[in-house]
């Protein structure tokens, strides 16, 4: 299953690079605003907001931008209510299941865009509930298995992590979404370097792809990611890690 973990890491690094260029600050701010609107403006009491803020910090978003996005969500912005969280379900090349999260002020526009991109790249839009059951919403922290042993990561279990699984060259530490911040803090305090930490839709099963299908799927995912309204794309595929490194590089 190493290919899926490697893809998650590549995607995370790309998102940070894009954000630091200014390309994704709008998406990050929108996620903060919606989280604050739905769960309150205190990250200590709102795990979704804490995770959105951490993503923004990872991407070096200025503190003032983060505070403005929270303020907008808690009622100091007149347009916060216009932003809706929308979940699209569909299929990509090779029969891969896709969960597409969007934050949009125009549901019709975003739906049309997503449908067009899926059709253009060999995918299709599914009915609500058609693929969501194939995923679990979990916190996932990724660390280098060459640098650390499972014993080194026991601090994560003490902080509330559910499980530690090795996926070839990395460990994946699984948490409840609400416990991700506490687990990440415990690892930081133990001086364990984190490759990636996020709340994600983790696939229960994965579809193995050959190189040709993987190329087509990644083109579709890139097109979706480039859309201003799409915030996250989750897919239940797996591909050989060496193949992924070559085509994603």
Coordinates of N, CA and C in Angstrom, one line a residue:
X1 N 0.8 -1.2 0.0 CA 0.0 0.0 0.0 C 0.8 1.3 0.0
X2 N 2.1 1.1 -0.3 CA 3.1 2.3 -0.1 C 2.7 3.4 -1.1
X3 N 2.2 3.0 -2.3 CA 1.9 4.1 -3.3 C 0.9 5.1 -2.8
X4 N -0.1 4.6 -2.1 CA -1.2 5.6 -1.6 C -0.6 6.5 -0.5
X5 N 0.2 6.0 0.4 CA 0.9 6.9 1.4 C 1.8 7.9 0.7
X6 N 2.5 7.4 -0.3 CA 3.5 8.3 -1.0 C 2.7 9.4 -1.7
X7 N 1.6 9.0 -2.3 CA 0.7 10.0 -3.0 C 0.2 11.1 -2.0
X8 N -0.2 10.6 -0.8 CA -0.6 11.6 0.2 C 0.5 12.6 0.6
X9 N 1.7 12.0 0.7 CA 2.8 12.9 1.0 C 3.1 13.9 -0.1
X10 N 3.1 13.4 -1.3 CA 3.4 14.3 -2.5 C 2.3 15.4 -2.5
X11 N 1.1 15.0 -2.3 CA 0.0 16.0 -2.4 C 0.1 17.0 -1.3
X12 N 0.5 16.6 -0.1 CA 0.7 17.5 1.0 C 1.8 18.5 0.7
X13 N 2.9 18.0 0.2 CA 4.0 19.0 -0.1 C 3.6 19.9 -1.2
X14 N 2.9 19.4 -2.2 CA 2.5 20.3 -3.4 C 1.5 21.4 -2.8
X15 N 0.6 21.0 -1.9 CA -0.3 22.0 -1.4 C 0.4 23.1 -0.7
X16 N 1.5 22.7 0.1 CA 2.2 23.7 0.9 C 3.0 24.7 -0.1
X17 N 3.6 24.1 -1.1 CA 4.3 24.9 -2.1 C 3.4 25.9 -2.8
X18 N 2.2 25.3 -3.2 CA 1.2 26.2 -3.9 C 0.7 27.3 -3.0
X19 N 0.5 27.0 -1.7 CA 0.0 28.0 -0.8 C 1.1 29.1 -0.5
X20 N 2.3 28.7 -0.5 CA 3.4 29.6 -0.2 C 3.6 30.6 -1.4
X21 N 3.1 30.1 -2.6 CA 3.1 31.0 -3.7 C 1.9 31.9 -3.8
X22 N 1.0 31.7 -2.8 CA -0.2 32.5 -2.8 C -1.4 31.8 -3.5
X23 N -1.1 30.7 -4.2 CA -2.2 30.1 -5.0 C -3.3 29.4 -4.2
X24 N -3.0 29.0 -2.9 CA -4.0 28.3 -2.2 C -4.4 29.0 -0.9
X25 N -4.0 30.2 -0.6 CA -4.4 30.9 0.6 C -5.9 31.1 0.7
X26 N -6.5 31.3 -0.5 CA -8.0 31.5 -0.5 C -8.7 30.3 0.0
X27 N -8.2 29.1 -0.5 CA -8.8 27.9 -0.1 C -8.7 27.6 1.4
X28 N -7.5 27.9 1.9 CA -7.2 27.6 3.3 C -8.0 28.6 4.2
X29 N -8.1 29.8 3.8 CA -8.9 30.8 4.5 C -10.4 30.4 4.5
X30 N -10.9 29.9 3.4 CA -12.3 29.5 3.3 C -12.6 28.4 4.2
X31 N -11.6 27.4 4.3 CA -11.8 26.2 5.2 C -11.9 26.7 6.7
X32 N -11.0 27.7 7.0 CA -11.0 28.2 8.4 C -12.4 28.9 8.7
X33 N -12.8 29.7 7.7 CA -14.1 30.4 7.9 C -15.3 29.5 8.1
X34 N -15.4 28.5 7.3 CA -16.5 27.5 7.5 C -16.4 26.7 8.8
X35 N -15.2 26.3 9.1 CA -15.0 25.6 10.4 C -15.4 26.5 11.6
X36 N -15.0 27.7 11.6 CA -15.3 28.6 12.7 C -16.8 28.9 12.7
X37 N -17.5 29.0 11.5 CA -18.9 29.3 11.5 C -19.7 28.1 12.0
X38 N -19.2 26.9 11.7 CA -20.0 25.7 12.1 C -19.7 25.2 13.5
X39 N -18.5 25.5 14.1 CA -18.1 25.0 15.4 C -17.6 26.0 16.4
X40 N -17.6 27.3 16.0 CA -17.1 28.3 16.9 C -15.6 28.7 16.6
X41 N -15.2 29.8 17.2 CA -13.9 30.4 16.8 C -12.8 30.0 17.7
X42 N -13.0 29.1 18.6 CA -11.9 28.7 19.5 C -11.3 27.3 19.1
X43 N -10.1 27.3 18.6 CA -9.5 26.0 18.1 C -9.4 25.0 19.2
X44 N -9.3 25.4 20.5 CA -9.2 24.5 21.6 C -10.5 23.7 21.7
X45 N -11.6 24.3 21.3 CA -12.9 23.6 21.4 C -13.5 23.1 20.1
X46 N -12.8 23.4 19.0 CA -13.3 23.1 17.7 C -12.2 22.4 16.9
X47 N -12.2 21.1 16.9 CA -11.1 20.3 16.3 C -11.0 20.5 14.8
X48 N -12.1 20.7 14.1 CA -12.1 21.0 12.7 C -11.4 22.3 12.4
X49 N -11.6 23.3 13.3 CA -11.0 24.6 13.1 C -9.5 24.5 13.4
X50 N -9.2 23.7 14.5 CA -7.7 23.5 14.8 C -7.0 22.9 13.7
X51 N -7.6 21.9 13.0 CA -6.9 21.3 11.9 C -6.8 22.2 10.7
X52 N -7.8 23.0 10.5 CA -7.7 24.0 9.4 C -6.7 25.0 9.6
X53 N -6.6 25.5 10.9 CA -5.6 26.5 11.2 C -4.2 25.9 11.1
X54 N -4.0 24.6 11.5 CA -2.7 24.0 11.4 C -2.2 23.9 10.0
X55 N -3.2 23.5 9.1 CA -2.8 23.5 7.7 C -2.4 24.8 7.2
X56 N -3.0 25.9 7.6 CA -2.7 27.2 7.2 C -1.3 27.6 7.7
X57 N -1.0 27.2 9.0 CA 0.3 27.5 9.5 C 1.4 26.7 8.8
X58 N 1.1 25.4 8.5 CA 2.1 24.6 7.7 C 2.5 25.3 6.4
X59 N 1.5 26.0 5.8 CA 1.7 26.7 4.5 C 2.2 28.1 4.7
X60 N 2.5 28.5 6.0 CA 3.1 29.8 6.3 C 2.1 30.9 6.0
X61 N 0.8 30.7 6.2 CA -0.2 31.7 6.1 C 0.0 32.7 7.2
X62 N 0.1 34.0 6.9 CA 0.3 35.0 8.0 C -0.8 34.9 9.1
X63 N -0.4 35.2 10.3 CA -1.3 35.1 11.4 C -2.5 36.0 11.3
X64 N -2.3 37.2 10.7 CA -3.4 38.1 10.5 C -4.5 37.6 9.5
X65 N -4.0 36.8 8.5 CA -5.0 36.2 7.6 C -5.8 35.2 8.3
X66 N -5.2 34.4 9.1 CA -5.9 33.3 9.9 C -6.9 33.9 10.8
X67 N -6.5 35.0 11.5 CA -7.4 35.7 12.4 C -8.6 36.3 11.7
X68 N -8.4 36.9 10.5 CA -9.5 37.4 9.8 C -10.4 36.4 9.3
X69 N -9.9 35.2 8.9 CA -10.8 34.1 8.4 C -11.6 33.6 9.5
X70 N -11.1 33.5 10.8 CA -11.9 33.1 11.9 C -12.9 34.1 12.2
X71 N -12.6 35.4 12.2 CA -13.5 36.4 12.5 C -14.7 36.4 11.5
X72 N -14.4 36.2 10.3 CA -15.4 36.1 9.2 C -16.4 35.0 9.6
X73 N -15.9 33.9 10.0 CA -16.7 32.7 10.3 C -17.6 32.9 11.6
X74 N -17.1 33.7 12.5 CA -17.9 33.9 13.7 C -18.8 35.1 13.7
X75 N -19.0 35.7 12.5 CA -20.0 36.7 12.4 C -19.6 38.0 12.0
X76 N -18.3 38.3 11.9 CA -17.8 39.6 11.6 C -17.6 39.8 10.1
X77 N -18.0 38.8 9.3 CA -18.0 39.0 7.9 C -19.4 38.7 7.3
X78 N -19.8 39.6 6.4 CA -21.1 39.5 5.9 C -21.4 38.4 4.9
X79 N -20.3 37.8 4.3 CA -20.5 36.8 3.2 C -20.2 35.4 3.7
X80 N -19.9 35.2 5.0 CA -19.6 33.9 5.5 C -20.7 32.9 5.2
X81 N -21.9 33.3 5.4 CA -23.1 32.3 5.3 C -23.2 31.9 3.8
X82 N -22.6 32.6 2.9 CA -22.8 32.2 1.5 C -22.0 31.0 1.1
X83 N -21.0 30.7 1.9 CA -20.1 29.6 1.6 C -20.7 28.3 2.1
X84 N -20.8 27.3 1.2 CA -21.4 26.0 1.6 C -20.3 24.9 1.4
X85 N -20.4 24.0 2.4 CA -19.6 22.8 2.2 C -20.4 21.7 1.4
X86 N -19.8 21.3 0.3 CA -20.4 20.3 -0.6 C -19.6 19.1 -0.8
X87 N -20.2 17.9 -0.8 CA -19.4 16.7 -1.0 C -19.9 16.0 -2.3
X88 N -19.0 15.8 -3.2 CA -19.4 15.1 -4.4 C -18.8 13.7 -4.4
X89 N -19.5 12.7 -4.9 CA -19.0 11.3 -4.9 C -19.0 10.9 -6.4
X90 N -17.9 10.2 -6.8 CA -17.8 9.8 -8.2 C -16.8 8.7 -8.4
X91 N -16.4 8.5 -9.6 CA -15.5 7.5 -10.0 C -14.5 8.0 -11.0
X92 N -13.3 7.5 -10.9 CA -12.2 8.0 -11.8 C -11.8 6.8 -12.7
X93 N -10.8 7.0 -13.5 CA -10.2 5.9 -14.3 C -9.9 4.7 -13.5
X94 N -10.1 3.5 -14.0 CA -9.8 2.3 -13.3 C -10.9 1.9 -12.2
X95 N -12.0 2.6 -12.2 CA -13.0 2.4 -11.2 C -12.7 2.9 -9.8
X96 N -11.7 3.8 -9.7 CA -11.4 4.3 -8.4 C -12.5 5.2 -7.9
X97 N -12.8 5.0 -6.6 CA -13.8 5.8 -5.9 C -13.2 7.2 -5.5
X98 N -14.0 8.3 -5.7 CA -13.5 9.6 -5.4 C -14.5 10.3 -4.5
X99 N -14.0 10.9 -3.4 CA -14.8 11.9 -2.6 C -14.2 13.2 -2.8
X100 N -15.0 14.2 -3.3 CA -14.5 15.5 -3.6 C -15.2 16.5 -2.7
X101 N -14.4 17.1 -1.9 CA -14.9 18.1 -0.9 C -14.7 19.5 -1.6
X102 N -15.8 20.3 -1.5 CA -15.8 21.7 -2.0 C -16.3 22.7 -1.0
X103 N -15.8 23.9 -1.1 CA -16.4 25.0 -0.4 C -16.7 26.1 -1.4
X104 N -18.0 26.4 -1.5 CA -18.4 27.2 -2.7 C -19.5 28.2 -2.3
X105 N -19.5 29.3 -2.9 CA -20.6 30.3 -2.8 C -21.6 30.1 -3.9
X106 N -21.4 29.1 -4.8 CA -22.3 28.9 -5.9 C -22.4 27.4 -6.2
X107 N -23.3 26.7 -5.6 CA -23.4 25.3 -5.8 C -23.6 24.9 -7.3
X108 N -24.4 25.6 -8.0 CA -24.6 25.2 -9.4 C -23.3 25.3 -10.2
X109 N -22.6 26.4 -10.0 CA -21.3 26.5 -10.8 C -20.3 25.4 -10.4
X110 N -20.2 25.2 -9.1 CA -19.2 24.1 -8.7 C -19.6 22.8 -9.2
X111 N -20.9 22.4 -9.1 CA -21.4 21.1 -9.5 C -21.1 20.9 -11.0
X112 N -21.3 22.0 -11.8 CA -21.1 21.9 -13.3 C -19.6 21.7 -13.6
X113 N -18.8 22.4 -12.8 CA -17.3 22.3 -13.0 C -16.8 20.9 -12.7
X114 N -17.3 20.4 -11.6 CA -16.8 19.0 -11.1 C -17.3 18.0 -12.1
X115 N -18.5 18.1 -12.6 CA -19.1 17.1 -13.5 C -18.3 17.2 -14.8
X116 N -17.9 18.4 -15.3 CA -17.2 18.6 -16.5 C -15.8 18.0 -16.4
X117 N -15.1 18.2 -15.3 CA -13.7 17.7 -15.1 C -13.7 16.2 -15.1
X118 N -14.7 15.6 -14.4 CA -14.8 14.1 -14.3 C -15.0 13.6 -15.7
X119 N -15.9 14.1 -16.5 CA -16.2 13.6 -17.8 C -15.0 13.8 -18.7
X120 N -14.4 14.9 -18.6 CA -13.2 15.2 -19.5 C -12.1 14.2 -19.3
X121 N -11.9 13.7 -18.0 CA -10.8 12.9 -17.7 C -11.1 11.4 -17.4
X122 N -12.3 11.0 -18.0 CA -12.6 9.6 -17.9 C -13.3 9.1 -16.6
X123 N -13.9 10.1 -15.9 CA -14.6 9.7 -14.7 C -16.1 10.0 -14.8
X124 N -16.8 9.8 -13.7 CA -18.2 10.1 -13.7 C -18.7 10.5 -12.3
X125 N -19.7 11.3 -12.3 CA -20.3 11.7 -11.0 C -21.3 10.6 -10.5
X126 N -21.2 10.3 -9.2 CA -22.1 9.3 -8.7 C -23.2 9.9 -7.9
X127 N -24.1 9.0 -7.4 CA -25.2 9.5 -6.5 C -24.7 9.7 -5.1
X128 N -25.3 10.5 -4.3 CA -25.0 10.6 -2.9 C -25.0 9.3 -2.2
X129 N -23.9 8.9 -1.5 CA -23.9 7.6 -0.8 C -23.3 6.5 -1.6
X130 N -22.9 6.8 -2.9 CA -22.5 5.7 -3.8 C -21.1 5.2 -3.4
X131 N -20.2 6.1 -2.9 CA -18.8 5.7 -2.6 C -18.4 6.1 -1.2
X132 N -19.2 7.0 -0.5 CA -18.8 7.5 0.8 C -18.5 6.3 1.8
X133 N -19.3 5.2 1.7 CA -19.1 4.1 2.6 C -17.8 3.4 2.5
X134 N -17.0 3.7 1.4 CA -15.7 3.1 1.2 C -14.6 3.8 2.0
X135 N -14.9 4.9 2.7 CA -13.9 5.7 3.4 C -14.3 5.9 4.8
X136 N -13.3 6.1 5.7 CA -13.5 6.4 7.1 C -12.8 7.8 7.3
X137 N -13.5 8.7 8.0 CA -12.9 10.0 8.3 C -12.0 9.8 9.5
X138 N -10.7 10.0 9.4 CA -9.7 9.8 10.4 C -8.6 10.8 10.4
X139 N -7.9 11.0 11.5 CA -6.7 11.8 11.5 C -5.6 10.8 11.2
X140 N -4.6 11.3 10.3 CA -3.5 10.4 10.0 C -2.2 11.3 10.1
X141 N -1.3 10.8 10.8 CA 0.0 11.4 11.0 C 1.1 10.4 10.3
X142 N 1.9 11.0 9.5 CA 2.9 10.1 8.7 C 4.3 10.5 9.2
X143 N 5.1 9.5 9.6 CA 6.5 9.7 10.0 C 7.3 8.7 9.3
X144 N 8.6 9.0 9.1 CA 9.6 8.2 8.4 C 9.9 6.9 9.2
X145 N 9.6 5.7 8.6 CA 9.9 4.5 9.3 C 11.4 4.1 9.3
X146 N 12.2 4.8 8.5 CA 13.6 4.6 8.5 C 14.3 5.3 9.7
X147 N 13.7 6.4 10.1 CA 14.3 7.2 11.2 C 13.8 6.8 12.6
X148 N 12.5 6.3 12.7 CA 11.9 6.0 14.0 C 11.4 4.6 14.0
X149 N 11.4 4.0 15.2 CA 10.8 2.7 15.4 C 9.4 2.9 16.0
X150 N 8.6 1.8 16.0 CA 7.3 1.9 16.6 C 7.3 2.2 18.0
X151 N 8.4 1.8 18.7 CA 8.5 2.1 20.2 C 8.6 3.7 20.3
X152 N 9.3 4.3 19.4 CA 9.5 5.8 19.5 C 8.1 6.5 19.4
X153 N 7.2 5.8 18.8 CA 5.9 6.5 18.5 C 4.8 6.2 19.6
X154 N 5.2 5.5 20.6 CA 4.2 5.1 21.6 C 3.7 6.4 22.3
X155 N 4.4 7.5 22.3 CA 3.9 8.7 22.8 C 2.6 9.1 22.2
X156 N 2.4 8.7 20.9 CA 1.2 9.0 20.2 C 0.0 8.2 20.8
X157 N 0.2 7.0 21.1 CA -0.8 6.1 21.7 C -1.2 6.7 23.1
X158 N -0.2 7.2 23.8 CA -0.5 7.8 25.1 C -1.3 9.0 25.0
X159 N -1.2 9.7 23.8 CA -1.9 11.0 23.6 C -3.3 10.7 23.0
X160 N -3.6 9.5 22.7 CA -5.0 9.2 22.2 C -5.1 8.6 20.9
X161 N -3.9 8.3 20.2 CA -3.9 7.6 18.9 C -4.6 6.3 18.9
X162 N -5.3 5.9 17.9 CA -6.0 4.6 17.8 C -5.1 3.5 17.4
X163 N -4.1 3.7 16.5 CA -3.3 2.6 16.0 C -2.1 3.2 15.3
X164 N -1.1 2.4 15.1 CA 0.1 2.7 14.4 C 0.3 1.6 13.3
X165 N 0.4 1.9 12.1 CA 0.5 0.9 11.0 C 1.7 1.3 10.1
X166 N 2.5 0.3 9.8 CA 3.6 0.5 8.9 C 3.2 0.3 7.4
X167 N 3.5 1.2 6.6 CA 3.2 1.2 5.2 C 4.5 1.4 4.4
X168 N 5.2 0.3 4.3 CA 6.5 0.3 3.6 C 7.5 1.2 4.3
X169 N 7.8 2.4 3.8 CA 8.8 3.2 4.4 C 8.3 4.3 5.3
X170 N 7.0 4.2 5.7 CA 6.5 5.2 6.6 C 5.6 4.5 7.6
X171 N 5.4 5.1 8.8 CA 4.4 4.8 9.7 C 3.2 5.7 9.6
X172 N 2.0 5.2 9.6 CA 0.8 5.9 9.7 C 0.2 5.8 11.1
X173 N 0.1 6.9 11.8 CA -0.5 7.0 13.1 C -2.0 7.4 12.9
X174 N -2.9 6.6 13.3 CA -4.3 6.9 13.1 C -5.0 7.4 14.3
X175 N -5.8 8.4 14.2 CA -6.5 9.0 15.3 C -7.9 9.3 15.0
X176 N -8.7 9.6 16.0 CA -10.0 10.2 15.8 C -9.7 11.6 15.3
X177 N -10.6 12.2 14.4 CA -10.3 13.6 14.0 C -10.1 14.6 15.1
X178 N -10.9 14.4 16.2 CA -10.8 15.4 17.3 C -9.5 15.2 18.1
X179 N -8.8 14.1 17.9 CA -7.5 13.9 18.7 C -6.3 14.2 17.9
X180 N -6.4 14.6 16.6 CA -5.2 14.8 15.8 C -4.3 15.8 16.4
X181 N -4.8 17.0 16.8 CA -4.0 18.0 17.3 C -3.2 17.6 18.6
X182 N -3.8 16.8 19.5 CA -3.1 16.4 20.7 C -2.0 15.4 20.3
X183 N -2.3 14.5 19.4 CA -1.3 13.5 19.0 C -0.1 14.2 18.3
X184 N -0.4 15.1 17.4 CA 0.6 15.9 16.8 C 1.5 16.6 17.8
X185 N 0.9 17.2 18.8 CA 1.6 18.0 19.8 C 2.5 17.0 20.6
X186 N 2.0 15.8 20.9 CA 2.9 14.9 21.7 C 4.1 14.4 20.9
X187 N 3.9 14.2 19.6 CA 5.0 13.9 18.7 C 6.0 15.0 18.6
X188 N 5.5 16.2 18.4 CA 6.4 17.4 18.4 C 7.2 17.5 19.7
X189 N 6.6 17.3 20.8 CA 7.3 17.4 22.1 C 8.3 16.3 22.3
X190 N 8.1 15.2 21.6 CA 9.1 14.1 21.6 C 10.2 14.3 20.5
X191 N 10.2 15.4 19.8 CA 11.1 15.7 18.8 C 11.1 14.7 17.6
X192 N 9.9 14.2 17.3 CA 9.7 13.4 16.2 C 9.2 14.2 15.0
X193 N 10.0 14.1 13.9 CA 9.6 15.0 12.8 C 8.5 14.3 12.0
X194 N 7.5 15.1 11.7 CA 6.3 14.7 11.0 C 6.3 15.0 9.5
X195 N 6.1 14.0 8.7 CA 6.0 14.3 7.3 C 4.7 14.9 6.8
X196 N 3.6 14.5 7.5 CA 2.3 14.9 7.1 C 1.3 14.7 8.2
X197 N 0.4 15.5 8.5 CA -0.6 15.3 9.5 C -1.9 16.0 9.0
X198 N -3.0 15.2 8.9 CA -4.2 15.8 8.4 C -5.4 14.9 8.8
X199 N -6.6 15.6 8.8 CA -7.8 14.8 8.8 C -8.2 14.5 7.4
X200 N -8.4 13.2 7.1 CA -8.6 12.8 5.7 C -9.7 11.7 5.7
X201 N -10.2 11.5 4.5 CA -11.1 10.3 4.3 C -10.2 9.2 3.8
X202 N -9.9 8.3 4.8 CA -9.0 7.2 4.6 C -9.7 6.0 3.9
X203 N -9.3 5.5 2.8 CA -10.0 4.4 2.1 C -9.9 3.1 2.9
X204 N -11.1 2.4 3.0 CA -11.1 1.1 3.7 C -10.5 0.0 2.8
X205 N -10.7 0.1 1.5 CA -10.0 -0.8 0.6 C -9.5 0.0 -0.6
X206 N -8.5 -0.5 -1.3 CA -7.9 0.2 -2.4 C -7.9 -0.6 -3.7
X207 N -8.0 0.2 -4.8 CA -8.0 -0.4 -6.1 C -6.6 -0.3 -6.7
X208 N -6.0 -1.4 -7.1 CA -4.7 -1.4 -7.7 C -4.7 -0.9 -9.1
X209 N -3.8 0.0 -9.5 CA -3.8 0.6 -10.8 C -2.5 0.3 -11.5
X210 N -2.5 0.1 -12.8 CA -1.3 0.1 -13.5 C -0.8 1.5 -13.9
X211 N 0.3 1.6 -14.5 CA 0.9 3.0 -14.7 C -0.1 3.8 -15.6
X212 N -0.6 3.2 -16.7 CA -1.5 4.0 -17.6 C -2.7 4.6 -16.9
X213 N -3.4 3.7 -16.1 CA -4.5 4.2 -15.3 C -4.2 5.2 -14.3
X214 N -3.0 5.0 -13.6 CA -2.5 5.9 -12.6 C -2.3 7.3 -13.2
X215 N -1.7 7.4 -14.4 CA -1.4 8.7 -15.1 C -2.7 9.4 -15.3
X216 N -3.7 8.7 -15.8 CA -5.0 9.3 -16.1 C -5.7 9.8 -14.8
X217 N -5.6 9.0 -13.8 CA -6.3 9.4 -12.5 C -5.6 10.6 -11.9
X218 N -4.3 10.6 -11.9 CA -3.6 11.8 -11.3 C -3.8 13.1 -12.1
X219 N -4.0 12.9 -13.4 CA -4.4 14.1 -14.2 C -5.8 14.6 -13.8
X220 N -6.7 13.7 -13.6 CA -8.0 14.1 -13.1 C -7.9 14.8 -11.7
X221 N -7.2 14.2 -10.8 CA -7.1 14.7 -9.5 C -6.4 16.1 -9.5
X222 N -5.4 16.3 -10.3 CA -4.7 17.6 -10.5 C -5.7 18.6 -11.0
X223 N -6.6 18.2 -12.0 CA -7.5 19.2 -12.5 C -8.5 19.6 -11.4
X224 N -9.0 18.6 -10.7 CA -9.9 19.0 -9.6 C -9.3 19.9 -8.5
X225 N -8.0 19.5 -8.2 CA -7.3 20.3 -7.2 C -7.1 21.8 -7.6
X226 N -7.0 22.0 -8.9 CA -6.7 23.3 -9.4 C -8.0 24.2 -9.5
X227 N -9.1 23.5 -9.2 CA -10.4 24.3 -9.2 C -10.5 25.1 -7.9
X228 N -10.8 26.4 -8.0 CA -10.8 27.3 -6.8 C -11.8 26.8 -5.7
X229 N -12.8 26.1 -6.1 CA -13.8 25.7 -5.1 C -13.5 24.3 -4.5
X230 N -12.7 23.5 -5.1 CA -12.4 22.2 -4.6 C -11.3 22.3 -3.5
X231 N -11.7 21.8 -2.3 CA -10.7 21.9 -1.2 C -9.9 20.6 -0.9
X232 N -10.5 19.4 -1.2 CA -9.9 18.2 -0.9 C -10.4 17.1 -1.9
X233 N -9.5 16.2 -2.4 CA -9.9 15.1 -3.2 C -9.3 13.8 -2.6
X234 N -10.2 12.9 -2.3 CA -9.8 11.6 -1.7 C -10.1 10.5 -2.7
X235 N -9.1 9.5 -2.8 CA -9.3 8.5 -3.8 C -8.8 7.1 -3.2
X236 N -9.5 6.0 -3.5 CA -9.1 4.8 -2.9 C -8.2 3.9 -3.9
X237 N -7.2 4.5 -4.4 CA -6.3 3.8 -5.3 C -5.0 3.4 -4.7
X238 N -4.3 2.4 -5.3 CA -2.9 2.1 -4.9 C -2.2 1.8 -6.2
X239 N -0.9 2.2 -6.2 CA 0.0 2.0 -7.3 C 1.4 1.8 -6.8
X240 N 2.2 1.1 -7.5 CA 3.6 0.8 -7.1 C 4.3 2.2 -6.8
X241 N 4.9 2.2 -5.6 CA 5.5 3.5 -5.2 C 6.5 4.0 -6.2
X242 N 7.3 3.2 -6.8 CA 8.3 3.6 -7.8 C 7.6 4.2 -9.0
X243 N 6.5 3.6 -9.4 CA 5.7 4.1 -10.6 C 5.2 5.5 -10.2
X244 N 4.6 5.6 -9.0 CA 4.1 6.9 -8.6 C 5.1 8.0 -8.5
X245 N 6.3 7.7 -8.0 CA 7.4 8.6 -7.9 C 7.7 9.2 -9.3
X246 N 7.7 8.3 -10.3 CA 8.1 8.7 -11.6 C 7.0 9.5 -12.3
X247 N 5.7 9.2 -12.1 CA 4.7 9.9 -12.9 C 4.3 11.2 -12.1
X248 N 4.4 11.2 -10.8 CA 4.0 12.4 -10.0 C 5.2 13.4 -9.9
X249 N 6.4 12.9 -10.2 CA 7.5 13.8 -10.1 C 7.6 14.8 -11.2

